[in-house]
Coordinates of N, CA and C in Angstrom, one line a residue:
Chain A
Q15 N -5.3 22.6 -14.8 CA -5.4 22.8 -13.4 C -6.8 22.9 -12.9
V16 N -7.1 22.5 -11.7 CA -8.4 22.6 -11.1 C -8.9 24.0 -11.0
Q17 N -10.1 24.2 -11.5 CA -10.7 25.6 -11.5 C -12.1 25.5 -11.1
L18 N -12.6 26.5 -10.3 CA -14.0 26.7 -10.0 C -14.3 28.1 -10.4
V19 N -15.2 28.3 -11.3 CA -15.5 29.6 -11.8 C -17.0 29.9 -11.5
Q20 N -17.2 31.0 -10.8 CA -18.6 31.3 -10.4 C -19.2 32.3 -11.2
S21 N -20.5 32.4 -11.2 CA -21.3 33.4 -11.9 C -21.1 34.8 -11.3
G22 N -21.6 35.8 -12.0 CA -21.3 37.2 -11.7 C -22.2 37.7 -10.6
A23 N -21.8 38.9 -10.2 CA -22.5 39.6 -9.0 C -24.0 39.8 -9.3
E24 N -24.8 39.7 -8.3 CA -26.2 39.9 -8.3 C -26.7 41.0 -7.4
V25 N -27.8 41.7 -7.8 CA -28.4 42.6 -6.9 C -29.9 42.1 -6.8
K26 N -30.4 41.9 -5.6 CA -31.7 41.4 -5.5 C -32.5 42.2 -4.4
K27 N -33.8 42.2 -4.6 CA -34.7 42.9 -3.6 C -35.0 41.9 -2.5
P28 N -35.3 42.4 -1.3 CA -35.7 41.5 -0.2 C -36.9 40.7 -0.6
G29 N -36.9 39.4 -0.2 CA -37.9 38.5 -0.6 C -37.7 37.7 -1.9
A30 N -36.7 38.1 -2.7 CA -36.4 37.5 -3.9 C -35.5 36.3 -3.7
S31 N -35.2 35.6 -4.8 CA -34.3 34.4 -4.7 C -33.1 34.7 -5.6
V32 N -32.0 34.0 -5.3 CA -30.8 34.1 -6.1 C -30.2 32.7 -6.4
K33 N -29.7 32.5 -7.6 CA -29.1 31.2 -7.9 C -27.7 31.5 -8.4
V34 N -26.7 30.9 -7.7 CA -25.3 31.1 -8.0 C -24.8 29.8 -8.6
S35 N -24.0 29.9 -9.7 CA -23.4 28.7 -10.3 C -21.9 28.7 -10.1
C36 N -21.4 27.4 -10.2 CA -20.0 27.2 -9.9 C -19.5 26.1 -10.9
K37 N -18.9 26.6 -12.0 CA -18.5 25.8 -13.1 C -17.1 25.2 -12.8
T38 N -17.0 23.9 -12.8 CA -15.7 23.3 -12.4 C -15.0 22.7 -13.7
S39 N -13.7 22.6 -13.5 CA -12.9 22.0 -14.6 C -11.6 21.5 -14.0
G40 N -10.9 20.6 -14.8 CA -9.6 20.1 -14.4 C -9.6 18.9 -13.5
Y41 N -10.7 18.3 -13.2 CA -10.8 17.1 -12.4 C -12.1 16.4 -12.7
T42 N -12.3 15.2 -12.1 CA -13.5 14.5 -12.3 C -14.6 15.0 -11.3
F43 N -15.6 15.6 -11.9 CA -16.6 16.4 -11.1 C -17.2 15.5 -10.0
T44 N -17.5 14.3 -10.3 CA -18.2 13.4 -9.4 C -17.3 12.8 -8.3
D45 N -16.0 13.1 -8.3 CA -15.1 12.5 -7.3 C -15.0 13.4 -6.0
Y46 N -15.5 14.6 -6.1 CA -15.4 15.5 -5.0 C -16.7 16.2 -4.7
Y47 N -16.9 16.5 -3.4 CA -18.1 17.3 -3.0 C -17.9 18.8 -3.3
I48 N -18.9 19.5 -3.4 CA -18.9 20.9 -3.5 C -19.6 21.5 -2.3
H49 N -18.8 22.3 -1.6 CA -19.4 23.0 -0.4 C -19.5 24.5 -0.7
W50 N -20.5 25.1 0.0 CA -20.7 26.5 -0.2 C -20.5 27.2 1.1
V51 N -19.8 28.3 1.1 CA -19.4 29.2 2.2 C -19.7 30.6 1.9
R52 N -20.3 31.4 2.8 CA -20.5 32.8 2.5 C -19.7 33.7 3.5
Q53 N -19.5 34.9 3.1 CA -18.8 35.9 3.9 C -19.4 37.2 3.8
A54 N -20.1 37.7 4.9 CA -20.7 39.0 4.9 C -19.6 40.1 4.9
P55 N -19.9 41.2 4.5 CA -18.8 42.3 4.4 C -18.1 42.5 5.7
G56 N -16.8 42.4 5.6 CA -15.9 42.5 6.8 C -16.0 41.5 7.9
Q57 N -16.7 40.3 7.5 CA -16.9 39.3 8.5 C -16.1 38.0 8.2
G58 N -16.3 37.0 9.0 CA -15.6 35.7 8.8 C -16.4 34.8 7.8
L59 N -16.0 33.6 7.8 CA -16.5 32.6 6.9 C -17.6 31.7 7.6
E60 N -18.7 31.6 6.8 CA -19.9 30.9 7.3 C -20.3 29.7 6.4
W61 N -20.2 28.5 6.9 CA -20.4 27.3 6.0 C -22.0 27.2 5.8
M62 N -22.4 26.8 4.6 CA -23.8 26.7 4.3 C -24.2 25.3 4.0
G63 N -23.3 24.4 3.5 CA -23.8 23.1 3.2 C -23.0 22.5 2.1
W64 N -23.3 21.3 1.7 CA -22.6 20.6 0.6 C -23.5 19.8 -0.3
I65 N -23.0 19.5 -1.5 CA -23.7 18.6 -2.4 C -22.7 17.6 -2.9
N66 N -23.2 16.3 -3.0 CA -22.4 15.3 -3.5 C -22.7 15.2 -5.0
P67 N -21.9 15.6 -5.9 CA -22.2 15.6 -7.3 C -22.5 14.2 -7.9
K68 N -22.0 13.2 -7.3 CA -22.2 11.9 -7.8 C -23.7 11.5 -7.6
S69 N -24.2 11.6 -6.4 CA -25.5 11.2 -6.1 C -26.6 12.3 -6.1
G70 N -26.1 13.5 -6.0 CA -27.0 14.6 -5.8 C -27.5 14.9 -4.4
G71 N -27.0 14.0 -3.5 CA -27.3 14.2 -2.1 C -26.8 15.5 -1.5
T72 N -27.5 16.0 -0.6 CA -27.1 17.3 0.0 C -27.2 17.3 1.5
Y73 N -26.6 18.3 2.2 CA -26.7 18.5 3.6 C -26.5 20.0 3.8
Y74 N -27.5 20.5 4.5 CA -27.5 22.0 4.7 C -27.3 22.3 6.2
A75 N -26.5 23.4 6.5 CA -26.4 23.9 7.8 C -27.8 24.3 8.3
Q76 N -28.0 24.0 9.6 CA -29.4 24.2 10.2 C -29.9 25.6 9.9
K77 N -29.0 26.6 9.9 CA -29.4 28.0 9.8 C -30.1 28.2 8.4
F78 N -29.7 27.5 7.4 CA -30.2 27.7 6.0 C -31.2 26.7 5.6
Q79 N -31.5 25.7 6.4 CA -32.5 24.7 6.0 C -33.9 25.4 5.7
G80 N -34.5 25.0 4.6 CA -35.7 25.6 4.2 C -35.6 26.8 3.3
R81 N -34.4 27.3 3.2 CA -34.2 28.5 2.3 C -33.1 28.2 1.2
V82 N -32.3 27.2 1.4 CA -31.2 26.9 0.5 C -31.5 25.6 -0.3
T83 N -31.1 25.6 -1.5 CA -31.2 24.4 -2.3 C -29.9 24.3 -3.1
M84 N -29.2 23.1 -3.0 CA -28.0 22.9 -3.8 C -28.3 21.8 -4.8
T85 N -27.9 22.1 -6.1 CA -28.1 21.2 -7.1 C -26.8 21.1 -8.0
R86 N -26.9 20.2 -9.0 CA -25.8 20.1 -9.9 C -26.2 19.6 -11.2
D87 N -25.4 19.8 -12.2 CA -25.7 19.3 -13.6 C -24.4 18.7 -14.0
T88 N -24.4 17.3 -14.0 CA -23.1 16.6 -14.2 C -22.7 16.8 -15.7
S89 N -23.6 17.0 -16.6 CA -23.3 17.1 -18.0 C -22.4 18.3 -18.3
I90 N -22.5 19.3 -17.5 CA -21.7 20.5 -17.6 C -20.8 20.8 -16.4
T91 N -20.7 19.8 -15.6 CA -19.8 19.9 -14.4 C -20.0 21.2 -13.6
T92 N -21.2 21.5 -13.3 CA -21.6 22.7 -12.7 C -22.4 22.5 -11.4
A93 N -22.1 23.1 -10.4 CA -23.0 23.1 -9.2 C -23.7 24.4 -9.0
Y94 N -24.8 24.4 -8.3 CA -25.6 25.6 -8.1 C -26.0 25.7 -6.6
M95 N -26.2 26.9 -6.2 CA -26.7 27.2 -4.9 C -27.8 28.2 -5.0
E96 N -29.0 27.9 -4.6 CA -30.1 28.8 -4.7 C -30.6 29.2 -3.2
L97 N -30.7 30.5 -3.0 CA -31.1 30.9 -1.7 C -32.4 31.8 -1.9
T98 N -33.4 31.5 -1.1 CA -34.7 32.1 -1.3 C -35.0 33.1 -0.1
S99 N -36.1 33.8 -0.3 CA -36.6 34.7 0.8 C -35.4 35.6 1.3
L100 N -34.7 36.2 0.4 CA -33.6 37.0 0.7 C -33.9 38.1 1.7
R101 N -32.9 38.4 2.6 CA -33.0 39.5 3.5 C -31.7 40.3 3.4
S102 N -31.7 41.5 3.9 CA -30.6 42.3 3.8 C -29.3 41.7 4.4
D103 N -29.5 40.9 5.5 CA -28.3 40.2 6.1 C -27.8 39.0 5.3
D104 N -28.4 38.8 4.2 CA -27.9 37.7 3.2 C -26.9 38.4 2.3
T105 N -26.7 39.7 2.3 CA -25.7 40.4 1.5 C -24.3 39.8 1.9
A106 N -23.6 39.2 0.9 CA -22.4 38.5 1.2 C -21.7 38.1 -0.1
V107 N -20.5 37.7 0.0 CA -19.8 37.0 -1.0 C -20.1 35.5 -0.8
Y108 N -20.5 34.8 -1.8 CA -20.8 33.4 -1.7 C -19.7 32.6 -2.5
Y109 N -19.1 31.7 -1.8 CA -18.0 30.9 -2.4 C -18.4 29.4 -2.6
C110 N -18.0 28.8 -3.6 CA -18.0 27.3 -3.7 C -16.6 26.8 -3.5
A111 N -16.5 25.6 -3.1 CA -15.2 25.1 -2.8 C -15.2 23.6 -3.0
R112 N -14.2 23.0 -3.6 CA -14.1 21.6 -3.8 C -13.5 20.9 -2.5
V113 N -14.2 19.9 -2.1 CA -13.8 19.2 -0.9 C -13.8 17.7 -1.1
E114 N -12.8 17.0 -0.6 CA -12.7 15.5 -0.8 C -13.5 14.9 0.4
G115 N -14.8 14.7 0.1 CA -15.6 14.0 1.1 C -16.5 15.1 1.8
V116 N -17.3 14.6 2.8 CA -18.2 15.5 3.5 C -17.6 16.4 4.4
N117 N -16.4 16.1 4.9 CA -15.8 17.0 5.9 C -14.3 16.9 5.8
N118 N -13.7 17.8 5.0 CA -12.3 17.8 4.7 C -11.9 19.2 4.4
W119 N -10.7 19.4 3.8 CA -10.2 20.7 3.5 C -10.8 21.3 2.3
F120 N -10.9 22.6 2.2 CA -11.5 23.3 1.1 C -10.4 23.8 0.1
D121 N -10.4 23.1 -1.0 CA -9.3 23.4 -1.9 C -9.5 22.8 -3.3
P122 N -9.6 23.7 -4.3 CA -9.6 25.2 -4.2 C -10.9 25.8 -4.0
W123 N -11.0 27.1 -4.0 CA -12.2 27.8 -3.9 C -12.6 28.5 -5.2
G124 N -13.8 28.8 -5.5 CA -14.2 29.7 -6.6 C -13.8 31.1 -6.2
Q125 N -13.9 32.0 -7.2 CA -13.5 33.4 -6.9 C -14.5 34.2 -6.1
G126 N -15.7 33.6 -5.9 CA -16.7 34.3 -5.1 C -17.7 35.0 -6.0
T127 N -18.9 35.1 -5.5 CA -20.0 35.9 -6.1 C -20.7 36.8 -5.1
L128 N -20.6 38.1 -5.4 CA -21.2 39.0 -4.5 C -22.7 39.1 -4.7
V129 N -23.5 38.8 -3.7 CA -24.9 39.0 -3.7 C -25.3 40.1 -2.8
T130 N -25.9 41.1 -3.4 CA -26.4 42.3 -2.6 C -27.9 42.3 -2.6
V131 N -28.4 42.4 -1.3 CA -29.9 42.4 -1.1 C -30.2 43.8 -0.6
S132 N -31.0 44.5 -1.5 CA -31.3 45.9 -1.1 C -32.6 46.3 -1.8
S133 N -33.4 47.1 -1.1 CA -34.6 47.6 -1.7 C -34.4 48.8 -2.5
Chain B
E19 N -20.6 21.4 19.6 CA -19.9 21.9 18.4 C -18.6 22.6 18.8
I20 N -17.6 22.3 18.0 CA -16.3 22.8 18.3 C -16.2 24.3 18.0
V21 N -15.6 25.1 18.9 CA -15.3 26.5 18.6 C -13.8 26.7 18.5
L22 N -13.5 27.4 17.4 CA -12.0 27.7 17.2 C -11.9 29.2 17.5
T23 N -10.9 29.5 18.4 CA -10.6 30.9 18.8 C -9.2 31.2 18.3
Q24 N -9.1 32.3 17.5 CA -7.8 32.7 17.0 C -7.3 33.9 17.7
S25 N -6.0 34.0 17.9 CA -5.4 35.1 18.5 C -4.1 35.4 17.9
P26 N -3.6 36.7 17.9 CA -4.5 37.9 18.3 C -5.5 38.1 17.1
A27 N -6.4 39.1 17.3 CA -7.3 39.5 16.3 C -6.6 40.2 15.2
T28 N -5.6 41.0 15.6 CA -4.8 41.8 14.7 C -3.4 41.7 15.1
L29 N -2.5 41.5 14.2 CA -1.0 41.4 14.4 C -0.3 42.4 13.5
S30 N 0.4 43.3 14.1 CA 1.1 44.3 13.3 C 2.6 44.1 13.3
L31 N 3.1 43.8 12.2 CA 4.6 43.4 12.1 C 5.1 44.1 10.8
S32 N 6.4 44.1 10.7 CA 7.1 44.6 9.5 C 7.7 43.5 8.6
P33 N 7.8 43.8 7.3 CA 8.5 42.8 6.5 C 9.8 42.3 7.0
G34 N 10.0 41.0 6.9 CA 11.3 40.4 7.4 C 11.1 39.9 8.9
E35 N 10.1 40.3 9.6 CA 9.9 39.8 10.9 C 9.2 38.4 10.9
R36 N 9.2 37.8 12.0 CA 8.6 36.5 12.2 C 7.2 36.7 12.7
A37 N 6.2 36.0 12.2 CA 4.8 36.0 12.6 C 4.4 34.7 13.2
T38 N 3.7 34.8 14.4 CA 3.2 33.6 15.1 C 1.7 33.8 15.3
L39 N 0.9 33.0 14.7 CA -0.6 33.1 14.9 C -1.1 31.9 15.6
S40 N -2.1 32.1 16.4 CA -2.6 31.0 17.2 C -4.0 30.6 17.0
C41 N -4.3 29.3 17.1 CA -5.7 28.8 17.0 C -5.9 27.8 18.1
R42 N -6.9 28.1 18.9 CA -7.2 27.2 20.0 C -8.6 26.6 19.8
A43 N -8.7 25.3 19.9 CA -10.0 24.6 19.8 C -10.6 24.3 21.2
S44 N -12.0 24.3 21.2 CA -12.7 24.1 22.4 C -12.6 22.7 22.9
Q45 N -12.3 21.8 22.0 CA -12.0 20.4 22.4 C -11.0 19.8 21.4
S46 N -10.5 18.7 21.7 CA -9.4 18.2 20.8 C -9.9 17.9 19.4
V47 N -9.1 18.4 18.4 CA -9.3 18.1 17.0 C -8.2 17.2 16.5
R48 N -7.5 16.6 17.4 CA -6.3 15.8 17.0 C -5.4 16.6 16.1
I49 N -5.1 16.1 14.9 CA -4.2 16.9 14.0 C -5.0 17.6 12.9
Y50 N -6.3 17.5 13.0 CA -7.1 17.8 11.8 C -7.5 19.3 11.8
L51 N -6.4 20.1 11.6 CA -6.6 21.5 11.5 C -5.9 22.1 10.3
A52 N -6.5 23.1 9.7 CA -5.9 23.7 8.5 C -5.9 25.2 8.7
W53 N -5.0 25.8 7.9 CA -4.9 27.3 7.8 C -5.1 27.8 6.4
Y54 N -5.8 28.9 6.3 CA -6.1 29.5 5.0 C -5.6 31.0 5.1
Q55 N -5.3 31.5 3.9 CA -4.9 32.9 3.8 C -5.9 33.5 2.9
Q56 N -6.4 34.7 3.2 CA -7.3 35.4 2.4 C -6.8 36.9 2.2
K57 N -6.6 37.2 1.0 CA -6.2 38.6 0.7 C -7.4 39.4 0.2
P58 N -7.4 40.7 0.4 CA -8.6 41.5 0.1 C -9.1 41.2 -1.3
G59 N -10.4 41.0 -1.4 CA -11.0 40.8 -2.7 C -10.8 39.4 -3.3
Q60 N -10.1 38.5 -2.6 CA -9.8 37.2 -3.1 C -10.5 36.1 -2.2
A61 N -10.6 34.9 -2.8 CA -11.1 33.8 -2.0 C -10.0 33.3 -1.1
P62 N -10.4 32.6 0.0 CA -9.3 31.9 0.8 C -8.5 30.9 0.0
R63 N -7.3 30.7 0.5 CA -6.4 29.8 -0.2 C -5.9 28.9 0.9
L64 N -5.9 27.5 0.7 CA -5.4 26.6 1.6 C -3.9 26.7 1.7
L65 N -3.4 26.9 3.0 CA -1.9 27.0 3.2 C -1.4 25.7 3.8
I66 N -2.0 25.3 4.9 CA -1.5 24.1 5.7 C -2.7 23.2 6.0
Y67 N -2.5 21.9 6.0 CA -3.5 21.0 6.3 C -2.9 19.9 7.3
D68 N -3.8 19.3 8.0 CA -3.4 18.3 9.0 C -2.3 18.9 9.9
A69 N -2.5 20.1 10.3 CA -1.7 20.8 11.3 C -0.4 21.3 10.8
S70 N 0.3 20.5 9.9 CA 1.7 20.8 9.6 C 2.1 20.6 8.2
N71 N 1.2 20.2 7.3 CA 1.5 19.9 5.9 C 1.2 21.1 5.0
R72 N 2.2 21.5 4.3 CA 2.0 22.6 3.4 C 1.3 22.1 2.2
A73 N 0.3 22.9 1.7 CA -0.4 22.6 0.5 C 0.5 22.9 -0.7
T74 N 0.1 22.4 -1.8 CA 0.9 22.5 -3.0 C 1.2 24.0 -3.4
G75 N 2.4 24.3 -3.6 CA 2.8 25.6 -4.0 C 3.0 26.6 -2.9
I76 N 2.9 26.2 -1.7 CA 3.0 27.1 -0.5 C 4.5 27.2 -0.2
P77 N 5.0 28.4 0.0 CA 6.4 28.6 0.3 C 6.8 28.0 1.6
A78 N 8.1 27.7 1.7 CA 8.6 27.0 2.9 C 8.6 27.9 4.2
R79 N 8.4 29.2 4.0 CA 8.4 30.2 5.1 C 7.2 30.0 6.0
F80 N 6.2 29.3 5.4 CA 4.9 29.0 6.1 C 5.1 27.6 6.8
S81 N 4.8 27.6 8.1 CA 4.8 26.3 8.8 C 3.8 26.2 9.8
G82 N 3.2 25.0 10.1 CA 2.2 24.8 11.0 C 2.6 23.8 12.1
S83 N 2.1 24.0 13.3 CA 2.5 23.0 14.3 C 1.3 22.9 15.3
G84 N 1.3 21.9 16.1 CA 0.3 21.7 17.2 C -0.5 20.4 17.0
S85 N -1.2 20.1 18.0 CA -2.1 19.0 18.0 C -3.1 19.1 19.2
G86 N -4.2 18.4 19.2 CA -5.1 18.5 20.3 C -5.9 19.8 20.2
T87 N -5.6 20.7 21.0 CA -6.4 22.0 21.1 C -5.6 23.2 20.8
D88 N -4.3 23.1 20.7 CA -3.5 24.3 20.4 C -2.6 24.2 19.2
F89 N -2.8 25.2 18.3 CA -2.1 25.2 17.0 C -1.5 26.5 16.7
T90 N -0.4 26.5 15.9 CA 0.3 27.7 15.6 C 0.6 27.7 14.1
L91 N 0.4 28.8 13.5 CA 0.9 29.1 12.1 C 2.1 30.1 12.3
T92 N 3.2 29.7 11.7 CA 4.4 30.6 11.7 C 4.8 31.0 10.4
I93 N 5.1 32.2 10.2 CA 5.7 32.7 8.9 C 7.0 33.2 9.3
S94 N 8.1 32.6 8.8 CA 9.4 32.8 9.4 C 10.0 34.2 9.1
S95 N 9.7 34.7 7.9 CA 10.2 36.0 7.5 C 9.2 36.6 6.6
L96 N 8.5 37.6 7.0 CA 7.3 38.1 6.3 C 7.7 38.8 5.0
E97 N 7.0 38.4 4.0 CA 7.1 39.1 2.7 C 5.9 40.0 2.5
P98 N 6.1 41.1 1.7 CA 4.9 42.1 1.6 C 3.6 41.4 1.2
E99 N 3.7 40.3 0.4 CA 2.5 39.6 0.0 C 1.8 38.8 1.1
D100 N 2.4 38.6 2.2 CA 1.9 37.8 3.3 C 0.9 38.5 4.2
F101 N 0.8 39.9 4.0 CA -0.1 40.6 4.8 C -1.5 40.4 4.3
A102 N -2.3 39.8 5.2 CA -3.6 39.2 4.8 C -4.4 38.8 6.1
V103 N -5.6 38.2 5.9 CA -6.3 37.6 7.0 C -6.1 36.1 6.9
Y104 N -5.9 35.5 8.1 CA -5.6 34.0 8.2 C -6.7 33.4 9.0
Y105 N -7.3 32.3 8.5 CA -8.3 31.5 9.2 C -7.8 30.1 9.5
C106 N -8.2 29.6 10.6 CA -8.0 28.2 10.8 C -9.4 27.4 10.7
Q107 N -9.3 26.2 10.4 CA -10.5 25.3 10.2 C -10.2 23.9 10.7
Q108 N -11.2 23.3 11.3 CA -11.1 21.9 11.8 C -12.0 21.0 11.0
R109 N -11.5 19.7 10.9 CA -12.3 18.7 10.2 C -12.5 17.5 11.1
S110 N -12.1 17.6 12.3 CA -12.2 16.5 13.2 C -13.6 16.1 13.6
N111 N -14.4 17.1 13.7 CA -15.8 16.9 14.2 C -16.8 17.6 13.2
W112 N -18.0 17.1 13.3 CA -19.1 17.7 12.6 C -19.5 19.0 13.3
P113 N -20.0 20.0 12.7 CA -20.2 20.1 11.2 C -18.9 20.5 10.5
P114 N -19.0 20.3 9.2 CA -17.9 20.8 8.4 C -17.8 22.3 8.4
G115 N -16.7 22.8 7.8 CA -16.7 24.3 7.7 C -16.7 25.0 9.0
T116 N -16.1 24.4 10.0 CA -15.9 25.2 11.3 C -14.6 26.0 11.2
F117 N -14.8 27.3 11.1 CA -13.7 28.2 11.0 C -13.5 29.1 12.2
G118 N -12.2 29.5 12.5 CA -12.0 30.5 13.4 C -12.4 31.9 12.9
Q119 N -12.4 32.9 13.7 CA -12.9 34.2 13.3 C -11.8 35.0 12.6
G120 N -10.6 34.5 12.5 CA -9.6 35.1 11.7 C -8.6 36.0 12.4
T121 N -7.4 36.1 11.9 CA -6.4 37.0 12.4 C -5.9 37.8 11.3
K122 N -6.0 39.2 11.4 CA -5.6 40.1 10.4 C -4.1 40.4 10.7
L123 N -3.3 40.1 9.7 CA -1.8 40.4 9.7 C -1.6 41.7 8.9
E124 N -1.2 42.7 9.6 CA -1.1 44.0 8.9 C 0.3 44.6 9.0
I125 N 0.6 45.4 8.1 CA 2.0 46.0 8.1 C 2.1 47.1 9.2
K126 N 3.2 47.0 9.9 CA 3.4 48.0 11.0 C 4.0 49.2 10.4

């Protein structure tokens, strides 16, 4: 079955960077985009951007441009999301999700990675 | 940019009752609307796509309807495991990942 398994929780200080991984299995990695979505505590879903695993092309939401980088390693069918210059309001659960194309339904999702930014 | 507005913010019902959740788009999204369920501590799960199609493994008590700007998710008879937060999402227009703010379905 299709699975997306994310790396474990992180605690970072303000100004630091975090890199979250999303290991995929059960399908052809290069046939689907990987999108990243975050959810602050008690809040809704906020889309961050996508990566095309086949080409490595990316698109980032304007809010995150300059601070986020999405990459992939096709040899291990894993996608990554790195966020720099962390602030306290970046504290959130970060999800990866498989999407057929640049703009489609998110299915399935990874289990989520909690990133806590605190001094 | 399309804005999705969900109502009510919170819905309090009892098991066995019928639940009706609404999602309204600021402009037409045709039929390109999905519903997700999120339980505490879990990732969202796709329930309904293209307004009325159930995703794989979703029970028949979940149904979706609507087109254009007004959409409804109906749960015909609530089971204890259905109490969760529900989000709608559109894919008709850019940007991707446009979600509503969510409706919390809680036990009365």
